[in-house]
Amino acid sequence: MKRTLMTLVVTAGMLWSCTSNAGAGASAQDGSGSISGNMEDAGKIILSRMEPRNTVAVDTVFVDEGQFTFQLNNSEQAFYTLQFENGVRLLVSAEPGDQVVLDGSFEEGIPVYTVEGNEETEVLRQINQKAMETTGRIDALNETLMSYQGQDDFLEKREELVAEYTRLMKGHQAVLNDLL
């Protein structure tokens, strides 16, 4: 009997937590808000809340024609990750009552998107975009380095590439300092 009652309570709790309009009509005072948008070719999206020592899965949606919505119920600022089916993760910040909207697509697996509804999330978007650009340039430097292996002037070329890498990282750090 206790087991049946516990199963019923757990099932009811799960159904209640997955209701897509649970916070409809609510205000910032009760912490309701949302993360929604249109991300073409997103597939499945997992929303997780970032905690001090881990992330906790909150909800999962299967995107239909790019549209998605996650209802939030946070009483203070929280950080979330959106993990897309292709493995890309985006960091989102939400204050109680925020209606965060992401709009974009994936170009060669890289998210290109805009953000509305939360200034911190826009800063995070800019940091993420810069990090992806820098990673792409580092990958190109690495490929170039590999192509020079075995050549007589490999050490000279390597020094040039290390200098370029150092310039790239200093520039990346400067951009991050400006954003933060």
Short mmCIF file of N, CA, C and O in Angstrom, two decimals, residues 18-134:
data_model
loop_
_atom_site.label_atom_id
_atom_site.label_comp_id
_atom_site.label_asym_id
_atom_site.label_seq_id
_atom_site.Cartn_x
_atom_site.Cartn_y
_atom_site.Cartn_z
N CYS A 18 6.48 18.64 -15.47
CA CYS A 18 6.67 18.69 -16.92
C CYS A 18 5.57 19.46 -17.64
O CYS A 18 5.58 19.56 -18.86
N THR A 19 4.59 19.98 -16.91
CA THR A 19 3.51 20.72 -17.54
C THR A 19 4.07 21.97 -18.17
O THR A 19 4.72 22.77 -17.52
N SER A 20 3.82 22.17 -19.45
CA SER A 20 4.45 23.27 -20.17
C SER A 20 3.89 24.62 -19.82
O SER A 20 4.53 25.63 -20.02
N ASN A 21 2.66 24.71 -19.28
CA ASN A 21 2.11 26.02 -18.96
C ASN A 21 1.87 26.18 -17.47
O ASN A 21 1.00 26.93 -17.06
N ALA A 22 2.68 25.52 -16.67
CA ALA A 22 2.50 25.56 -15.22
C ALA A 22 2.60 26.97 -14.66
O ALA A 22 1.97 27.28 -13.67
N GLY A 23 3.36 27.84 -15.28
CA GLY A 23 3.53 29.19 -14.75
C GLY A 23 2.81 30.24 -15.56
O GLY A 23 3.10 31.41 -15.44
N ALA A 24 1.89 29.85 -16.41
CA ALA A 24 1.21 30.81 -17.28
C ALA A 24 0.53 31.87 -16.44
O ALA A 24 -0.17 31.60 -15.48
N GLY A 25 0.75 33.12 -16.81
CA GLY A 25 0.13 34.25 -16.14
C GLY A 25 0.82 34.65 -14.86
O GLY A 25 0.38 35.55 -14.18
N ALA A 26 1.90 34.02 -14.51
CA ALA A 26 2.59 34.35 -13.27
C ALA A 26 3.52 35.52 -13.48
O ALA A 26 3.80 35.92 -14.59
N SER A 27 4.02 36.07 -12.39
CA SER A 27 4.86 37.26 -12.47
C SER A 27 6.25 36.99 -11.91
O SER A 27 6.51 35.93 -11.37
N ALA A 28 7.10 38.00 -11.97
CA ALA A 28 8.47 37.88 -11.47
C ALA A 28 8.48 37.63 -9.96
O ALA A 28 9.41 37.05 -9.44
N GLN A 29 7.44 38.08 -9.25
CA GLN A 29 7.42 37.92 -7.81
C GLN A 29 7.38 36.45 -7.40
O GLN A 29 7.88 36.08 -6.36
N ASP A 30 6.75 35.59 -8.20
CA ASP A 30 6.70 34.19 -7.81
C ASP A 30 7.80 33.37 -8.49
O ASP A 30 7.86 32.17 -8.34
N GLY A 31 8.71 34.04 -9.21
CA GLY A 31 9.87 33.37 -9.78
C GLY A 31 9.66 32.73 -11.13
O GLY A 31 10.57 32.15 -11.68
N SER A 32 8.44 32.78 -11.66
CA SER A 32 8.22 32.11 -12.94
C SER A 32 8.85 32.93 -14.06
O SER A 32 8.97 34.13 -14.00
N GLY A 33 9.28 32.24 -15.06
CA GLY A 33 9.88 32.85 -16.23
C GLY A 33 10.01 31.77 -17.28
O GLY A 33 9.45 30.68 -17.13
N SER A 34 10.76 32.07 -18.31
CA SER A 34 10.92 31.05 -19.35
C SER A 34 12.20 31.27 -20.13
O SER A 34 12.76 32.36 -20.15
N ILE A 35 12.64 30.19 -20.75
CA ILE A 35 13.69 30.22 -21.75
C ILE A 35 13.04 29.61 -22.98
O ILE A 35 12.57 28.48 -22.94
N SER A 36 12.97 30.39 -24.04
CA SER A 36 12.30 29.91 -25.24
C SER A 36 13.04 30.42 -26.46
O SER A 36 14.00 31.16 -26.35
N GLY A 37 12.56 30.00 -27.61
CA GLY A 37 13.16 30.51 -28.82
C GLY A 37 12.93 29.65 -30.02
O GLY A 37 12.07 28.77 -30.04
N ASN A 38 13.74 29.94 -31.01
CA ASN A 38 13.70 29.22 -32.28
C ASN A 38 15.14 28.94 -32.68
O ASN A 38 15.88 29.86 -33.01
N MET A 39 15.54 27.68 -32.60
CA MET A 39 16.88 27.26 -33.00
C MET A 39 16.71 26.19 -34.06
O MET A 39 16.37 25.04 -33.75
N GLU A 40 16.92 26.57 -35.31
CA GLU A 40 16.78 25.63 -36.42
C GLU A 40 17.73 24.46 -36.24
O GLU A 40 18.87 24.64 -35.81
N ASP A 41 17.27 23.27 -36.59
CA ASP A 41 18.07 22.03 -36.52
C ASP A 41 18.56 21.73 -35.12
O ASP A 41 19.64 21.16 -34.94
N ALA A 42 17.79 22.10 -34.10
CA ALA A 42 18.22 21.90 -32.71
C ALA A 42 18.04 20.46 -32.25
O ALA A 42 18.81 19.98 -31.43
N GLY A 43 17.03 19.76 -32.74
CA GLY A 43 16.77 18.40 -32.26
C GLY A 43 16.32 18.42 -30.82
O GLY A 43 15.55 19.28 -30.41
N LYS A 44 16.82 17.50 -30.03
CA LYS A 44 16.48 17.43 -28.61
C LYS A 44 17.30 18.46 -27.85
O LYS A 44 18.48 18.65 -28.12
N ILE A 45 16.66 19.12 -26.86
CA ILE A 45 17.36 20.08 -26.00
C ILE A 45 17.13 19.67 -24.55
O ILE A 45 15.99 19.45 -24.13
N ILE A 46 18.22 19.57 -23.80
CA ILE A 46 18.14 19.27 -22.36
C ILE A 46 18.47 20.54 -21.59
O ILE A 46 19.53 21.13 -21.79
N LEU A 47 17.55 20.97 -20.73
CA LEU A 47 17.77 22.11 -19.86
C LEU A 47 18.28 21.59 -18.52
O LEU A 47 17.64 20.72 -17.91
N SER A 48 19.42 22.10 -18.06
CA SER A 48 19.97 21.74 -16.75
C SER A 48 20.27 23.01 -15.97
O SER A 48 20.70 24.00 -16.53
N ARG A 49 20.01 22.94 -14.68
CA ARG A 49 20.32 24.05 -13.79
C ARG A 49 21.70 23.80 -13.21
O ARG A 49 22.00 22.71 -12.73
N MET A 50 22.52 24.83 -13.22
CA MET A 50 23.88 24.70 -12.68
C MET A 50 23.84 24.95 -11.18
O MET A 50 23.33 25.96 -10.71
N GLU A 51 24.37 23.99 -10.46
CA GLU A 51 24.47 24.05 -9.01
C GLU A 51 25.96 24.22 -8.66
O GLU A 51 26.81 24.03 -9.53
N PRO A 52 26.30 24.53 -7.41
CA PRO A 52 27.71 24.74 -7.06
C PRO A 52 28.64 23.58 -7.42
O PRO A 52 29.78 23.80 -7.82
N ARG A 53 28.19 22.35 -7.30
CA ARG A 53 29.08 21.21 -7.54
C ARG A 53 28.66 20.33 -8.71
O ARG A 53 29.33 19.36 -9.02
N ASN A 54 27.53 20.62 -9.35
CA ASN A 54 27.08 19.79 -10.46
C ASN A 54 25.98 20.51 -11.24
O ASN A 54 25.63 21.63 -10.91
N THR A 55 25.48 19.84 -12.24
CA THR A 55 24.31 20.34 -12.95
C THR A 55 23.18 19.35 -12.75
O THR A 55 23.40 18.14 -12.67
N VAL A 56 21.97 19.87 -12.67
CA VAL A 56 20.80 19.05 -12.43
C VAL A 56 19.86 19.19 -13.62
O VAL A 56 19.43 20.31 -13.95
N ALA A 57 19.56 18.07 -14.27
CA ALA A 57 18.63 18.11 -15.40
C ALA A 57 17.26 18.56 -14.92
O ALA A 57 16.76 18.09 -13.90
N VAL A 58 16.68 19.52 -15.65
CA VAL A 58 15.40 20.09 -15.27
C VAL A 58 14.29 19.61 -16.20
O VAL A 58 13.22 19.22 -15.76
N ASP A 59 14.56 19.62 -17.50
CA ASP A 59 13.54 19.27 -18.47
C ASP A 59 14.19 18.96 -19.81
O ASP A 59 15.33 19.35 -20.06
N THR A 60 13.46 18.28 -20.66
CA THR A 60 13.92 17.95 -22.00
C THR A 60 12.78 18.22 -22.97
O THR A 60 11.62 17.92 -22.67
N VAL A 61 13.11 18.82 -24.11
CA VAL A 61 12.11 19.00 -25.16
C VAL A 61 12.66 18.46 -26.47
O VAL A 61 13.87 18.45 -26.70
N PHE A 62 11.75 18.01 -27.30
CA PHE A 62 12.09 17.61 -28.65
C PHE A 62 11.55 18.71 -29.55
O PHE A 62 10.34 18.92 -29.62
N VAL A 63 12.45 19.43 -30.18
CA VAL A 63 12.11 20.65 -30.90
C VAL A 63 11.31 20.33 -32.16
O VAL A 63 11.69 19.46 -32.95
N ASP A 64 10.21 21.05 -32.31
CA ASP A 64 9.37 20.92 -33.49
C ASP A 64 9.51 22.19 -34.31
O ASP A 64 9.13 23.27 -33.86
N GLU A 65 10.10 22.06 -35.48
CA GLU A 65 10.31 23.19 -36.39
C GLU A 65 11.09 24.32 -35.72
O GLU A 65 10.82 25.50 -35.96
N GLY A 66 12.02 23.97 -34.85
CA GLY A 66 12.90 24.95 -34.23
C GLY A 66 12.38 25.61 -32.98
O GLY A 66 13.14 26.20 -32.22
N GLN A 67 11.08 25.53 -32.71
CA GLN A 67 10.47 26.22 -31.57
C GLN A 67 10.62 25.40 -30.28
O GLN A 67 10.41 24.20 -30.29
N PHE A 68 10.97 26.08 -29.19
CA PHE A 68 11.05 25.41 -27.89
C PHE A 68 10.71 26.38 -26.78
O PHE A 68 10.85 27.61 -26.94
N THR A 69 10.24 25.85 -25.66
CA THR A 69 9.95 26.65 -24.46
C THR A 69 10.19 25.81 -23.23
O THR A 69 9.74 24.67 -23.15
N PHE A 70 10.92 26.39 -22.29
CA PHE A 70 11.10 25.80 -20.96
C PHE A 70 10.51 26.78 -19.96
O PHE A 70 10.87 27.97 -19.96
N GLN A 71 9.63 26.32 -19.09
CA GLN A 71 9.10 27.14 -18.02
C GLN A 71 10.05 27.05 -16.83
O GLN A 71 10.54 25.96 -16.52
N LEU A 72 10.31 28.19 -16.20
CA LEU A 72 11.23 28.24 -15.05
C LEU A 72 10.47 28.63 -13.80
O LEU A 72 9.45 29.32 -13.87
N ASN A 73 10.99 28.24 -12.67
CA ASN A 73 10.46 28.67 -11.39
C ASN A 73 11.64 28.86 -10.45
O ASN A 73 11.93 28.01 -9.63
N ASN A 74 12.34 29.98 -10.63
CA ASN A 74 13.51 30.25 -9.80
C ASN A 74 13.26 31.49 -8.95
O ASN A 74 12.74 32.48 -9.42
N SER A 75 13.65 31.42 -7.68
CA SER A 75 13.43 32.53 -6.76
C SER A 75 14.63 33.48 -6.70
O SER A 75 14.56 34.51 -6.04
N GLU A 76 15.71 33.12 -7.38
CA GLU A 76 16.89 33.98 -7.46
C GLU A 76 17.57 33.72 -8.80
O GLU A 76 17.20 32.80 -9.52
N GLN A 77 18.55 34.55 -9.11
CA GLN A 77 19.26 34.34 -10.37
C GLN A 77 19.81 32.93 -10.43
O GLN A 77 20.32 32.41 -9.44
N ALA A 78 19.69 32.31 -11.60
CA ALA A 78 20.19 30.96 -11.78
C ALA A 78 20.86 30.87 -13.15
O ALA A 78 20.54 31.61 -14.07
N PHE A 79 21.80 29.94 -13.24
CA PHE A 79 22.45 29.65 -14.51
C PHE A 79 21.99 28.29 -14.99
O PHE A 79 21.89 27.34 -14.21
N TYR A 80 21.71 28.22 -16.28
CA TYR A 80 21.24 27.00 -16.90
C TYR A 80 22.12 26.68 -18.10
O TYR A 80 22.72 27.57 -18.70
N THR A 81 22.15 25.40 -18.47
CA THR A 81 22.75 25.03 -19.74
C THR A 81 21.66 24.46 -20.62
O THR A 81 20.74 23.78 -20.14
N LEU A 82 21.75 24.79 -21.89
CA LEU A 82 20.92 24.17 -22.91
C LEU A 82 21.85 23.26 -23.69
O LEU A 82 22.78 23.74 -24.34
N GLN A 83 21.64 21.95 -23.60
CA GLN A 83 22.47 21.02 -24.34
C GLN A 83 21.67 20.52 -25.53
O GLN A 83 20.61 19.91 -25.37
N PHE A 84 22.22 20.78 -26.72
CA PHE A 84 21.54 20.41 -27.94
C PHE A 84 21.96 19.00 -28.37
O PHE A 84 23.00 18.49 -27.95
N GLU A 85 21.17 18.42 -29.24
CA GLU A 85 21.41 17.06 -29.70
C GLU A 85 22.79 16.88 -30.33
O GLU A 85 23.40 15.82 -30.23
N ASN A 86 23.33 17.95 -30.93
CA ASN A 86 24.65 17.86 -31.57
C ASN A 86 25.79 18.02 -30.57
O ASN A 86 26.95 18.07 -30.96
N GLY A 87 25.47 18.11 -29.27
CA GLY A 87 26.49 18.20 -28.23
C GLY A 87 26.83 19.61 -27.80
O GLY A 87 27.49 19.81 -26.78
N VAL A 88 26.40 20.62 -28.54
CA VAL A 88 26.69 22.01 -28.20
C VAL A 88 25.92 22.39 -26.94
O VAL A 88 24.75 22.03 -26.78
N ARG A 89 26.59 23.11 -26.06
CA ARG A 89 25.96 23.62 -24.84
C ARG A 89 26.02 25.14 -24.83
O ARG A 89 27.06 25.72 -25.13
N LEU A 90 24.90 25.74 -24.48
CA LEU A 90 24.84 27.19 -24.32
C LEU A 90 24.52 27.50 -22.87
O LEU A 90 23.69 26.83 -22.25
N LEU A 91 25.17 28.51 -22.33
CA LEU A 91 24.95 28.94 -20.96
C LEU A 91 23.95 30.09 -20.96
O LEU A 91 24.08 31.03 -21.75
N VAL A 92 22.95 29.98 -20.08
CA VAL A 92 21.89 30.99 -19.99
C VAL A 92 21.76 31.42 -18.53
O VAL A 92 21.77 30.58 -17.63
N SER A 93 21.61 32.72 -18.32
CA SER A 93 21.35 33.27 -17.00
C SER A 93 19.90 33.73 -16.96
O SER A 93 19.41 34.29 -17.94
N ALA A 94 19.22 33.49 -15.85
CA ALA A 94 17.83 33.93 -15.73
C ALA A 94 17.55 34.42 -14.32
O ALA A 94 17.82 33.73 -13.35
N GLU A 95 17.01 35.61 -14.25
CA GLU A 95 16.52 36.18 -12.99
C GLU A 95 15.06 35.74 -12.85
O GLU A 95 14.42 35.38 -13.83
N PRO A 96 14.52 35.79 -11.63
CA PRO A 96 13.09 35.46 -11.49
C PRO A 96 12.24 36.32 -12.43
O PRO A 96 12.41 37.54 -12.49
N GLY A 97 11.37 35.68 -13.16
CA GLY A 97 10.47 36.39 -14.06
C GLY A 97 11.02 36.69 -15.44
O GLY A 97 10.29 37.14 -16.32
N ASP A 98 12.30 36.44 -15.68
CA ASP A 98 12.87 36.71 -17.00
C ASP A 98 12.21 35.86 -18.08
O ASP A 98 11.89 34.69 -17.86
N GLN A 99 12.04 36.46 -19.23
CA GLN A 99 11.56 35.76 -20.42
C GLN A 99 12.71 35.80 -21.42
O GLN A 99 12.82 36.71 -22.23
N VAL A 100 13.62 34.83 -21.31
CA VAL A 100 14.81 34.79 -22.14
C VAL A 100 14.45 34.14 -23.47
O VAL A 100 13.86 33.06 -23.50
N VAL A 101 14.81 34.83 -24.57
CA VAL A 101 14.49 34.32 -25.90
C VAL A 101 15.77 34.21 -26.72
O VAL A 101 16.53 35.17 -26.84
N LEU A 102 16.02 33.02 -27.25
CA LEU A 102 17.15 32.76 -28.13
C LEU A 102 16.61 32.49 -29.53
O LEU A 102 15.65 31.74 -29.67
N ASP A 103 17.23 33.10 -30.51
CA ASP A 103 16.77 32.92 -31.88
C ASP A 103 17.98 32.72 -32.77
O ASP A 103 18.90 33.53 -32.76
N GLY A 104 18.03 31.62 -33.51
CA GLY A 104 19.18 31.39 -34.37
C GLY A 104 19.14 30.05 -35.05
O GLY A 104 18.10 29.42 -35.20
N SER A 105 20.34 29.60 -35.42
CA SER A 105 20.48 28.33 -36.11
C SER A 105 21.90 27.82 -35.88
O SER A 105 22.71 28.47 -35.24
N PHE A 106 22.15 26.64 -36.42
CA PHE A 106 23.48 26.06 -36.36
C PHE A 106 24.08 26.13 -37.76
O PHE A 106 23.47 25.69 -38.73
N GLU A 107 25.25 26.72 -37.86
CA GLU A 107 25.97 26.79 -39.12
C GLU A 107 27.24 25.96 -38.98
O GLU A 107 28.12 26.32 -38.20
N GLU A 108 27.27 24.85 -39.67
CA GLU A 108 28.38 23.88 -39.57
C GLU A 108 28.59 23.45 -38.12
O GLU A 108 29.70 23.33 -37.64
N GLY A 109 27.47 23.24 -37.41
CA GLY A 109 27.52 22.76 -36.03
C GLY A 109 27.76 23.84 -34.99
O GLY A 109 27.75 23.56 -33.80
N ILE A 110 27.94 25.07 -35.42
CA ILE A 110 28.21 26.18 -34.50
C ILE A 110 26.96 27.03 -34.36
O ILE A 110 26.38 27.45 -35.36
N PRO A 111 26.53 27.31 -33.12
CA PRO A 111 25.32 28.12 -32.95
C PRO A 111 25.59 29.59 -33.27
O PRO A 111 26.56 30.18 -32.82
N VAL A 112 24.72 30.13 -34.09
CA VAL A 112 24.73 31.56 -34.41
C VAL A 112 23.35 32.06 -33.98
O VAL A 112 22.34 31.64 -34.55
N TYR A 113 23.32 32.91 -32.94
CA TYR A 113 22.02 33.25 -32.37
C TYR A 113 22.04 34.63 -31.71
O TYR A 113 23.11 35.20 -31.47
N THR A 114 20.84 35.14 -31.45
CA THR A 114 20.66 36.38 -30.70
C THR A 114 19.95 36.05 -29.39
O THR A 114 19.33 34.99 -29.26
N VAL A 115 20.06 36.97 -28.44
CA VAL A 115 19.44 36.79 -27.13
C VAL A 115 18.67 38.04 -26.77
O VAL A 115 19.15 39.16 -26.99
N GLU A 116 17.48 37.84 -26.21
CA GLU A 116 16.69 38.94 -25.65
C GLU A 116 16.21 38.52 -24.27
O GLU A 116 16.05 37.34 -24.00
N GLY A 117 16.02 39.50 -23.39
CA GLY A 117 15.39 39.21 -22.11
C GLY A 117 16.32 39.11 -20.92
O GLY A 117 15.86 39.08 -19.79
N ASN A 118 17.64 39.06 -21.15
CA ASN A 118 18.58 38.98 -20.03
C ASN A 118 19.95 39.45 -20.51
O ASN A 118 20.54 38.82 -21.39
N GLU A 119 20.46 40.52 -19.91
CA GLU A 119 21.74 41.09 -20.33
C GLU A 119 22.91 40.15 -20.07
O GLU A 119 23.85 40.08 -20.88
N GLU A 120 22.89 39.43 -18.95
CA GLU A 120 23.99 38.51 -18.65
C GLU A 120 24.08 37.41 -19.71
O GLU A 120 25.16 36.98 -20.08
N THR A 121 22.93 36.93 -20.18
CA THR A 121 22.93 35.89 -21.20
C THR A 121 23.51 36.44 -22.50
O THR A 121 24.20 35.71 -23.22
N GLU A 122 23.28 37.70 -22.80
CA GLU A 122 23.88 38.30 -23.99
C GLU A 122 25.40 38.36 -23.85
O GLU A 122 26.13 38.07 -24.79
N VAL A 123 25.89 38.71 -22.66
CA VAL A 123 27.34 38.71 -22.43
C VAL A 123 27.88 37.28 -22.58
O VAL A 123 28.93 37.07 -23.21
N LEU A 124 27.18 36.31 -22.02
CA LEU A 124 27.60 34.91 -22.15
C LEU A 124 27.62 34.49 -23.62
O LEU A 124 28.51 33.74 -24.04
N ARG A 125 26.65 34.96 -24.40
CA ARG A 125 26.62 34.66 -25.84
C ARG A 125 27.86 35.21 -26.52
O ARG A 125 28.51 34.54 -27.32
N GLN A 126 28.22 36.44 -26.19
CA GLN A 126 29.40 37.06 -26.79
C GLN A 126 30.67 36.31 -26.40
O GLN A 126 31.56 36.10 -27.25
N ILE A 127 30.77 35.90 -25.14
CA ILE A 127 31.94 35.13 -24.69
C ILE A 127 31.99 33.80 -25.43
O ILE A 127 33.06 33.38 -25.91
N ASN A 128 30.85 33.13 -25.54
CA ASN A 128 30.79 31.85 -26.23
C ASN A 128 31.19 32.01 -27.70
O ASN A 128 31.95 31.20 -28.24
N GLN A 129 30.70 33.05 -28.34
CA GLN A 129 31.02 33.29 -29.75
C GLN A 129 32.53 33.52 -29.92
O GLN A 129 33.15 32.96 -30.81
N LYS A 130 33.11 34.33 -29.05
CA LYS A 130 34.55 34.59 -29.12
C LYS A 130 35.35 33.32 -28.86
O LYS A 130 36.34 33.06 -29.54
N ALA A 131 34.90 32.51 -27.90
CA ALA A 131 35.60 31.26 -27.60
C ALA A 131 35.57 30.32 -28.80
O ALA A 131 36.58 29.68 -29.12
N MET A 132 34.43 30.25 -29.49
CA MET A 132 34.34 29.38 -30.67
C MET A 132 35.23 29.89 -31.80
O MET A 132 35.88 29.10 -32.49
N GLU A 133 35.29 31.21 -31.98
CA GLU A 133 36.18 31.78 -33.00
C GLU A 133 37.63 31.48 -32.68
O GLU A 133 38.41 31.06 -33.54
N THR A 134 38.01 31.68 -31.42
CA THR A 134 39.38 31.43 -31.00
C THR A 134 39.73 29.95 -31.15
O THR A 134 40.82 29.62 -31.63
#
